[in-house]
Coordinates of C-alpha atoms and ligand atoms in Angstrom, one line a residue:
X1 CA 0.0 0.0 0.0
X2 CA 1.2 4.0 -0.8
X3 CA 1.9 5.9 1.6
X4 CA -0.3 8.5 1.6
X5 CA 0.7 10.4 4.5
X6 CA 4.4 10.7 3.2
X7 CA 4.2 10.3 -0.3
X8 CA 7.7 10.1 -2.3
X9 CA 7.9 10.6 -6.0
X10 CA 10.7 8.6 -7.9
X11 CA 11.2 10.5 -11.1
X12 CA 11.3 7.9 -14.2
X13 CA 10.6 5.3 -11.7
X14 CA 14.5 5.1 -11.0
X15 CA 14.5 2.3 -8.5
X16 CA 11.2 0.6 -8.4
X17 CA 10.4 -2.7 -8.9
X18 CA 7.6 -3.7 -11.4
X19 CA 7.7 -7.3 -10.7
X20 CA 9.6 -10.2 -10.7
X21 CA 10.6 -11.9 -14.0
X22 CA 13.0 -14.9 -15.0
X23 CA 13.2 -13.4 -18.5
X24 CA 16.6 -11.4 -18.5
X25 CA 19.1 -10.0 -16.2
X26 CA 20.6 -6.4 -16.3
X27 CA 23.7 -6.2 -14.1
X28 CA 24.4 -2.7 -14.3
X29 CA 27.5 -2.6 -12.2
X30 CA 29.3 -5.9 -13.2
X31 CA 28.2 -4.8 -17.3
X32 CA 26.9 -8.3 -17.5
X33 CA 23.6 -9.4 -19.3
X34 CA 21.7 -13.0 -19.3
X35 CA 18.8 -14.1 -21.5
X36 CA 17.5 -17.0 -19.0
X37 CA 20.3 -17.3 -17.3
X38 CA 22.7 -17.4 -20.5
X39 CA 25.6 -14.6 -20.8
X40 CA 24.7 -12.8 -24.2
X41 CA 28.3 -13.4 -25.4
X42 CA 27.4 -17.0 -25.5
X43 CA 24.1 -16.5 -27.2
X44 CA 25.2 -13.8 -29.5
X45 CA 28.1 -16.5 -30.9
X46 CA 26.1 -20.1 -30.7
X47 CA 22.3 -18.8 -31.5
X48 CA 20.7 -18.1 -34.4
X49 CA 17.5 -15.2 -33.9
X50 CA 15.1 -18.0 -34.2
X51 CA 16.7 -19.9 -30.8
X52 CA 16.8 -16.7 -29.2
X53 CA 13.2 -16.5 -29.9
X54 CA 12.1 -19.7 -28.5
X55 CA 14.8 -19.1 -25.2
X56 CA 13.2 -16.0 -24.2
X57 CA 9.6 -17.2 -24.8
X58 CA 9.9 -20.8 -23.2
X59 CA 12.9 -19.9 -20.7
X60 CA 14.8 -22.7 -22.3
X61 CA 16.9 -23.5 -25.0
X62 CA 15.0 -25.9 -27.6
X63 CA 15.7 -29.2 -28.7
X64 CA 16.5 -29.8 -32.5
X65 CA 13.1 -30.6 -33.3
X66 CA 11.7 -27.5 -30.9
X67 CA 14.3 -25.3 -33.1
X68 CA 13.2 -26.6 -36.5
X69 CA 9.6 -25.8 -35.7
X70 CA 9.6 -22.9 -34.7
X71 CA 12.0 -21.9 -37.4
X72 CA 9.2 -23.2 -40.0
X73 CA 6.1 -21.5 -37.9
X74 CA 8.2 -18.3 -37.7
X75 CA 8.9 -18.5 -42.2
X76 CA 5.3 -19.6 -42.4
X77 CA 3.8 -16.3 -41.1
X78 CA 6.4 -13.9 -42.9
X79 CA 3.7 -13.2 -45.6
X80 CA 2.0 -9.9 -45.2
X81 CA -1.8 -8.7 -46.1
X82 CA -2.3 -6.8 -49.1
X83 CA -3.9 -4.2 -46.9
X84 CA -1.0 -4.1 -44.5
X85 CA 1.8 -3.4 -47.7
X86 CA -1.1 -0.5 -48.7
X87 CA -0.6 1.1 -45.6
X88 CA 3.6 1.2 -46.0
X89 CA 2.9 2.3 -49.6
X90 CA 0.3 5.4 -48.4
X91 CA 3.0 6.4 -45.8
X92 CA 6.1 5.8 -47.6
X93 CA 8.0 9.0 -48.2
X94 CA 6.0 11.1 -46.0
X95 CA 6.6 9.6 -42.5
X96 CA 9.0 8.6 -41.0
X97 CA 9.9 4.6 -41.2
X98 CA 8.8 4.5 -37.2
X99 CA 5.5 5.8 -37.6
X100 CA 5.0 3.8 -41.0
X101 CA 5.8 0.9 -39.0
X102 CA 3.7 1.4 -35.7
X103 CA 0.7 2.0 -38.0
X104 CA 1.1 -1.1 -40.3
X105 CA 2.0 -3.0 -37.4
X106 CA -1.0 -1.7 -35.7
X107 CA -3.4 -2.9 -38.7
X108 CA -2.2 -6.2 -38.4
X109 CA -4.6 -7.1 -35.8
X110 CA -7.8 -6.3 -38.4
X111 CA -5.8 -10.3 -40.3
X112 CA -5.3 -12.3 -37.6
X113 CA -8.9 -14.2 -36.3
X114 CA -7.3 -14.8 -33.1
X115 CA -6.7 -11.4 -32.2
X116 CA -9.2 -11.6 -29.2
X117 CA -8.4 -15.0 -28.1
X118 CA -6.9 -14.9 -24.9
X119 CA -5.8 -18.2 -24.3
X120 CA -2.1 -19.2 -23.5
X121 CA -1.8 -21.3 -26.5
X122 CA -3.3 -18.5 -29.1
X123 CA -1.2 -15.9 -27.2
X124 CA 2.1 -17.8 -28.0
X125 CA 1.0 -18.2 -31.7
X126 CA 0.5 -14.7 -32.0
X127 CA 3.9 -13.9 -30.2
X128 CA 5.3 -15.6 -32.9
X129 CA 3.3 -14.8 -35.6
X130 CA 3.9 -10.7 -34.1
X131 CA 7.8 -11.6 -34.6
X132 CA 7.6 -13.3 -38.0
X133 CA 5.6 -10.4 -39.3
X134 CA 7.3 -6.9 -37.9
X135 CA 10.9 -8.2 -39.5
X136 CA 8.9 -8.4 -43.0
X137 CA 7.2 -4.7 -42.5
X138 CA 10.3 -2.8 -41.5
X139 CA 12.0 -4.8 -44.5
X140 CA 8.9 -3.6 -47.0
X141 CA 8.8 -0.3 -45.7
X142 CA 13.0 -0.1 -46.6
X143 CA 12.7 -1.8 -49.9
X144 CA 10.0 0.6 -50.5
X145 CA 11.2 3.5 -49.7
X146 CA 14.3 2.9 -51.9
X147 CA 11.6 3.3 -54.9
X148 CA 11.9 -0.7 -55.5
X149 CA 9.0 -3.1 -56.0
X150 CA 8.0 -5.6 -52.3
X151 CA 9.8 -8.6 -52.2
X152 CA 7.8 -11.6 -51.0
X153 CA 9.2 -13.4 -48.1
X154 CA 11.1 -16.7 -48.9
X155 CA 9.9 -19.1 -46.6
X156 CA 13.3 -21.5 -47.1
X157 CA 15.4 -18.9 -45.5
X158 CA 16.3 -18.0 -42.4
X159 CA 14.6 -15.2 -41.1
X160 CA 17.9 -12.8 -40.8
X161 CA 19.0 -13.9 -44.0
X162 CA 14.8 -13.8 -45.5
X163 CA 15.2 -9.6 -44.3
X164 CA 17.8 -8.9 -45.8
X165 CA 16.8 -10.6 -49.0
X166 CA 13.3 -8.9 -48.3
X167 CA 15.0 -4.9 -48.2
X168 CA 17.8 -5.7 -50.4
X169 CA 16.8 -7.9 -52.7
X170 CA 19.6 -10.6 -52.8
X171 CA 21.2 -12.8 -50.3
X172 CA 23.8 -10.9 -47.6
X173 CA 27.0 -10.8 -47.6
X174 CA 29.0 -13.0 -44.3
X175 CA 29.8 -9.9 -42.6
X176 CA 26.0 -8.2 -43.5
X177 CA 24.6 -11.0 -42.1
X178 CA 26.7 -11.5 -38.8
X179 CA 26.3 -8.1 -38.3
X180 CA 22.6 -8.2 -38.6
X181 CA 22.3 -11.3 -37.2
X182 CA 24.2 -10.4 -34.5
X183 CA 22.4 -6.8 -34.0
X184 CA 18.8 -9.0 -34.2
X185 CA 20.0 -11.2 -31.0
X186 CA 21.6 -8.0 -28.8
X187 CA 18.2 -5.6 -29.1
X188 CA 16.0 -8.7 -29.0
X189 CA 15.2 -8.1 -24.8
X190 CA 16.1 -6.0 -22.0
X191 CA 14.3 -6.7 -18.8
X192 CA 12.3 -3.6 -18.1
X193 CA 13.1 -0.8 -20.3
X194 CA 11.0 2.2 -21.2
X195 CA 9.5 0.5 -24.5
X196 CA 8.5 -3.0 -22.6
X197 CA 7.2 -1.1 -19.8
X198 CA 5.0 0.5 -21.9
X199 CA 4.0 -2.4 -23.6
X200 CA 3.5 -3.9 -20.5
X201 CA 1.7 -0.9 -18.9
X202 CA -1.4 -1.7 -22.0
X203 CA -0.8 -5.4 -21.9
X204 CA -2.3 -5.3 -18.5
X205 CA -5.7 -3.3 -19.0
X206 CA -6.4 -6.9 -21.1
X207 CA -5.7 -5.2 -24.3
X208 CA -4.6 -7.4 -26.9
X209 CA -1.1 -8.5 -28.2
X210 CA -1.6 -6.1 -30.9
X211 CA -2.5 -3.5 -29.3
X212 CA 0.5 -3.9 -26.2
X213 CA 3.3 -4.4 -29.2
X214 CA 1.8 -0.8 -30.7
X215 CA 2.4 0.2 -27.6
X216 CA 6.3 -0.8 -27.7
X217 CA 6.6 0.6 -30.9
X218 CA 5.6 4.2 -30.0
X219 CA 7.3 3.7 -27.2
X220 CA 10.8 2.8 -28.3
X221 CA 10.9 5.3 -31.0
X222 CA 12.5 8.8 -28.8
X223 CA 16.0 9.2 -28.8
X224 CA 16.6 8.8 -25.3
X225 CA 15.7 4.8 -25.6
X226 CA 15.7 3.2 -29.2
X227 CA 15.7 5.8 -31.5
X228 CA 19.4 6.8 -30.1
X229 CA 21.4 4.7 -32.8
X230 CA 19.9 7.0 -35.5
X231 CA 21.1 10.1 -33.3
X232 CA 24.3 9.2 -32.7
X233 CA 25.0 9.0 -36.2
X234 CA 23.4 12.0 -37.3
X235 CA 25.5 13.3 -34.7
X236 CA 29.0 11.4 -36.4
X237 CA 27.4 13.2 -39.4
X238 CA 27.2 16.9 -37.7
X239 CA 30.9 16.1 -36.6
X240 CA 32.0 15.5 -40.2
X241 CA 35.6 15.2 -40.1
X242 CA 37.2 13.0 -36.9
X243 CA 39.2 16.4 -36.4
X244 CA 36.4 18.0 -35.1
X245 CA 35.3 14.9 -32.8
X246 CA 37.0 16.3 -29.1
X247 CA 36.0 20.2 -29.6
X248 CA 32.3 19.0 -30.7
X249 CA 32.0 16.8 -28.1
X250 CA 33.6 19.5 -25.3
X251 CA 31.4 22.2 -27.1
X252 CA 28.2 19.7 -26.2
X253 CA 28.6 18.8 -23.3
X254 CA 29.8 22.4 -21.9
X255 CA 26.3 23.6 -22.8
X256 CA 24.7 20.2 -21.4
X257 CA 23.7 18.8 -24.1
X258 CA 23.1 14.2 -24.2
X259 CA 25.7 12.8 -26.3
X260 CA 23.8 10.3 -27.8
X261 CA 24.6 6.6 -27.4
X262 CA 26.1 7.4 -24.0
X263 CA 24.8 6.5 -20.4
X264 CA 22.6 4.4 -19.3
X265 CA 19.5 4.1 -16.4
X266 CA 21.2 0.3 -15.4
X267 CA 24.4 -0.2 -16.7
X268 CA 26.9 2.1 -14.8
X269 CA 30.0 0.8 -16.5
X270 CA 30.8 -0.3 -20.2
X271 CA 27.2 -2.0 -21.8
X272 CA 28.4 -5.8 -22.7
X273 CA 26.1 -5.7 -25.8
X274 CA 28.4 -2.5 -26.8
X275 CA 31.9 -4.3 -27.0
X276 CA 30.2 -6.6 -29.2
X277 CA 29.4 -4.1 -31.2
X278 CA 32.1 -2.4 -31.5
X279 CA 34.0 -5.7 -31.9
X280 CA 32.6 -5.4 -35.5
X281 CA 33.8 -1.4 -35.6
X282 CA 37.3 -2.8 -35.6
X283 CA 36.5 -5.2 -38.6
X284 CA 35.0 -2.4 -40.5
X285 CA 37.4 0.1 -39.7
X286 CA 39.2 -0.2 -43.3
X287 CA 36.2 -0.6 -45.1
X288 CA 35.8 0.4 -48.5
X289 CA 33.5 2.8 -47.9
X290 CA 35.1 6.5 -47.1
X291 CA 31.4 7.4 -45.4
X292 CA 32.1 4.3 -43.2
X293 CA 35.6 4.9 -42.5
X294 CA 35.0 8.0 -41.3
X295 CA 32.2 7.4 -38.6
X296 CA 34.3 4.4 -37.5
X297 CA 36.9 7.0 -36.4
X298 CA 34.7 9.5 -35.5
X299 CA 32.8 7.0 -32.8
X300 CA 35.8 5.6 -31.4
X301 CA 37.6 9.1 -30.9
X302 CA 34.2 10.3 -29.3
X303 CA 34.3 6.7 -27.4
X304 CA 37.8 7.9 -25.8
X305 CA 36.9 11.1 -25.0
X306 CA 33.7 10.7 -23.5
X307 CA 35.3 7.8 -21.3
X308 CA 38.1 9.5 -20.1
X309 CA 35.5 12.5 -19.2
X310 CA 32.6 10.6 -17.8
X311 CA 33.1 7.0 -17.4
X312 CA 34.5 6.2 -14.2
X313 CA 34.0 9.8 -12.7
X314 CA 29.7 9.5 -13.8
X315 CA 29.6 5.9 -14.8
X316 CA 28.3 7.4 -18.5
X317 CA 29.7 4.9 -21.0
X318 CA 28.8 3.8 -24.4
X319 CA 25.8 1.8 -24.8
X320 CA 24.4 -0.7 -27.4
X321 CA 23.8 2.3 -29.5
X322 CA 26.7 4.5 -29.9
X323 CA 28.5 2.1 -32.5
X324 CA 25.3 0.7 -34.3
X325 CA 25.1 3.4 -36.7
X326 CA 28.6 3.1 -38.6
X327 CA 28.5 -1.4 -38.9
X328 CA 24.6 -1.1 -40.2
X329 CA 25.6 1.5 -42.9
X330 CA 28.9 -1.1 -43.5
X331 CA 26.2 -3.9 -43.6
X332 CA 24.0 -1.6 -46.2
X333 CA 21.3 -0.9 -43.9
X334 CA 19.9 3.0 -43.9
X335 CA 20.2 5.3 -40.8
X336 CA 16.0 5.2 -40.4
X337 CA 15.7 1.6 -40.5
X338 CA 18.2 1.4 -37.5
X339 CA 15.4 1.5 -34.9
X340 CA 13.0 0.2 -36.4
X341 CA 15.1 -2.9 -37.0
X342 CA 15.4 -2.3 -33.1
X343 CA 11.9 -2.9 -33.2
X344 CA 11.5 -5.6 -35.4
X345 CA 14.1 -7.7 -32.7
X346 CA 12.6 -6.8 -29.7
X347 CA 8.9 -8.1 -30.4
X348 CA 10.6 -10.9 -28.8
X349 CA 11.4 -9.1 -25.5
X350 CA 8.0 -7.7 -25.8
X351 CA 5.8 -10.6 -27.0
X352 CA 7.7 -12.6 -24.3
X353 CA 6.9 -10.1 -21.0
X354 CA 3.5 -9.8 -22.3
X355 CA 3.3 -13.7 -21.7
X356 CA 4.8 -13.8 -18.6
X357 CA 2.8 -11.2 -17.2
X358 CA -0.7 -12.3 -17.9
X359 CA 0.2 -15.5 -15.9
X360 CA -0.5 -13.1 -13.3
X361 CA -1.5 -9.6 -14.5
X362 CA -2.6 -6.7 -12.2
X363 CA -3.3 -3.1 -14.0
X364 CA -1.0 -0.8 -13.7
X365 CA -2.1 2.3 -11.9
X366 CA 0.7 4.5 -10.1
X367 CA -0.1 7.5 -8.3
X368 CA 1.0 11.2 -8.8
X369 CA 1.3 13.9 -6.2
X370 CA -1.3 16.7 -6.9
X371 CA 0.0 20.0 -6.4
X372 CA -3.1 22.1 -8.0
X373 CA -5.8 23.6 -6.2
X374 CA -9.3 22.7 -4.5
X375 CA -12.8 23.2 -4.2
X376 CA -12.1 26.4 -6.3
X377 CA -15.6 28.3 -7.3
X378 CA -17.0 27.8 -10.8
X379 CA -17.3 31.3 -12.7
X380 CA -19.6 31.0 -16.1
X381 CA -17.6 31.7 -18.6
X382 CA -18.9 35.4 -19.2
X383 CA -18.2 36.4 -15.7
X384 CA -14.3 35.1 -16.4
X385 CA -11.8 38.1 -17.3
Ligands
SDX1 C1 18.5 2.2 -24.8 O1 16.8 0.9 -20.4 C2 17.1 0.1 -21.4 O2 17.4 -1.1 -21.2 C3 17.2 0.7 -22.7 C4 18.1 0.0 -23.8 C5 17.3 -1.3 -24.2 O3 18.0 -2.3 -24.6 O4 16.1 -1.3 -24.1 O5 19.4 -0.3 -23.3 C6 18.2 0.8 -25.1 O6 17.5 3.0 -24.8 C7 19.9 2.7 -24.6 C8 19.9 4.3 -24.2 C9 19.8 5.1 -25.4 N1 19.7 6.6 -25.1 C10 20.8 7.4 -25.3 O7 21.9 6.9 -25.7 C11 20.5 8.8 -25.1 C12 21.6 9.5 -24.3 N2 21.6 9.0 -23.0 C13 20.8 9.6 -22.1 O8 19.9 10.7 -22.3 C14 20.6 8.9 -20.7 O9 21.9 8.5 -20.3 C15 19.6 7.8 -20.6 C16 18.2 8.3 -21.2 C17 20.0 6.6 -21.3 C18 19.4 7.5 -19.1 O10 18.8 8.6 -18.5 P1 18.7 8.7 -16.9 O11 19.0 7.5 -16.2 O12 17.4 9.4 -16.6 O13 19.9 9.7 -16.6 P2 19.8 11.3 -16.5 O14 19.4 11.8 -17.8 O15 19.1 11.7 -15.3 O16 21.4 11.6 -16.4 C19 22.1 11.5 -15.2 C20 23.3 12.4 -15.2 C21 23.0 13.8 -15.6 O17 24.0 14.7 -15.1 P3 23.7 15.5 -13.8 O18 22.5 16.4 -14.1 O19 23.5 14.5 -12.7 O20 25.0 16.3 -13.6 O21 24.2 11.9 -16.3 C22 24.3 12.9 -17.3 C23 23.1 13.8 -17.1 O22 23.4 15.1 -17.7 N3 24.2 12.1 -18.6 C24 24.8 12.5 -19.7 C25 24.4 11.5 -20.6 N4 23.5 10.6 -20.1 C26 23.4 11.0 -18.8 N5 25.6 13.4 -20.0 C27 26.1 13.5 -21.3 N6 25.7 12.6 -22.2 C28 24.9 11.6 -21.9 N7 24.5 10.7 -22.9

């Protein structure tokens, strides 16, 4: 029960406990992270995006035949409705890929005959089908927007492999796909961030899947949670020549402004999905591409500076998204499908907390400290000044 004689506010809910949840671990000051109880280096090397699917749904790894199922359920539901690619087409070119997405996502429901079916089993299915389906919107809304005709999924694929053949049009390269692949398994879940919470929030008035993974999506889309691997780059961008890296930076941060990509709510040391990433930097780093070359320099100048400044003194370091920017554009993915690729790998970390939850959902109803006025006298409105 609240206190209601003493009530204390906790800004951004720093500190509070939701619930309890065997999904993932955050250990903010060690810079470790577990998806049930495996470290994400491990699962990030052994797993393909379909294994991390079924871990963080059924809590445990599958067996061959568990994988090869779900690997077939997930390429059977890739297809999308006509009216869902009419939506992308409508928006495309005059929204941004994020609200394209949240709105053809959003019309998904209208398809699916189970939307209102809340039993365990139909929830599952539509977890998965929710998972299969977001990769193959954010990949229709990039194809299109390049001015290139939809690409039906290919259901013999893999689904990191069927994406990129869905935006680009032919089969990745090694390093596209490890990098995508890679990038798919690190955003795929992270305990109680701003985006599940929110999905979580309208998950538990008993609204649909749907309607809670809408929820995620509008959620996740502000720079200060998923949309920060697109800001950072534009950033790299403003920065322009790796010369100008330490004065821009001191220049920001003298008049208080977020680096993006830096500091995290948890993680008060070095993010662990963030040396993976920048793991690739290094491979990338004498890329063919001048555009890549210099952000890779830009970053890990910035990187230096920022940590010498504010890592052990503020426990600001990089996080998953600082070094995103530079290995998508090396792996030929654009700067605005950078979150909503974000998106399209955590509708596992969603779907999954949305499942767990309901095994024993409450409504989520905080309380805010009113500071107004009371029992004020009503003037009608021609007696007002
Ligand atoms: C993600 O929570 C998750 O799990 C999210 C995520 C996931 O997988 O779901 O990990 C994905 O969203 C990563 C974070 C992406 N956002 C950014 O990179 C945006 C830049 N970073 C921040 O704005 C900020 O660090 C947050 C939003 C990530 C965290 O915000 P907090 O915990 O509310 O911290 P704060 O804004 O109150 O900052 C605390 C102090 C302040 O200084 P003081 O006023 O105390 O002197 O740290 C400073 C801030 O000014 N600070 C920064 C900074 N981040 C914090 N200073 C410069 N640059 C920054 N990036």
């Amino acid at each position: 029960m609240a206190d209601v004689q003493t009530p204390q506010v906790s800004k951004g809910l720093e500190g509070i406990y939701i619930d309890e949840s065997s999904i993932c671990k955050v250990d903010g000051q060690a810079g470790k992270l577990y998806y049930r109880g495996y470290p994400i280096e491990a699962v990030c090397k052994n797993a393909s995006y379909e294994e991390v699917a079924f871990l963080l749904l059924n809590g445990r790894l599958p067996n061959k035949a568990e994988l090869d199922d779900i690997t077939k359920t997930m390429a059977k539901e890739r297809d999308l409705p006509d009216g869902v690619i009419q939506i992308i087409k409508e928006m495309n070119g005059k929204a941004h890929p994020m609200d394209t997405l949240r709105s053809a996502f959003s019309a998904l429901s209208a398809y699916d005959k189970e939307v209102t079916d809340q039993s365990s089993e139909a929830n599952m299915r539509k977890a998965i089908r929710i998972i299969s389906k977001v990769s193959s919107i954010v990949a229709a809304i990039g194809r299109l927007q390049k001015g290139q005709p939809y690409i039906k999924p290919d259901t013999t694929l893999d689904h990191v492999t069927n994406f990129l053949y869905m935006l680009n049009g032919r089969k990745p390269t090694q390093l596209e796909y490890n990098i995508v692949k890679d990038m798919f398994i690190l955003h795929a879940e992270h305990s109680s961030n701003a985006s599940t919470f929110g999905t979580l929030v309208a998950a538990s008035t008993m609204a649909d899947m749907y309607a809670a993974v809408t929820a995620g999506i509008a959620t996740l889309k502000g720079p200060l949670h998923g949309g920060a691997d697109e800001a950072a780059l534009k950033m790299m961008g403003q920065i322009g020549n790796p010369n100008n890296t330490e004065q821009y930076i001191e220049d920001a941060l003298a008049g208080k402004q977020k680096i993006m990509g830096f500091g995290h709510r948890v993680y008060k040391t070095y993010d662990p999905r963030a040396r993976i990433v920048r793991d690739y930097l290094l491979q990338i780093k004498d890329s063919s591409s001048p555009e890549v070359r210099t952000y890779t320099e830009i970053a890990l100048r910035a990187e230096k500076l920022m940590i010498d400044k504010l890592g052990a003194s503020k426990g600001i370091w990089p996080n998953i998204d600082f070094f995103a920017g530079p290995i998508y554009l090396a792996a030929g993915v654009p700067a605005d499908l950078f979150t909503p690729i974000f998106a399209a790998s955590r509708s596992v970390g969603w779907t999954a907390h949305v499942l767990e939850y309901w095994q024993n959902n409450r409504i989520f109803r905080p309380l805010e400290i009113y500071t107004g006025k009371v029992d004020l006298q009503y003037v009608p409105i021609d007696k007002r000044a």
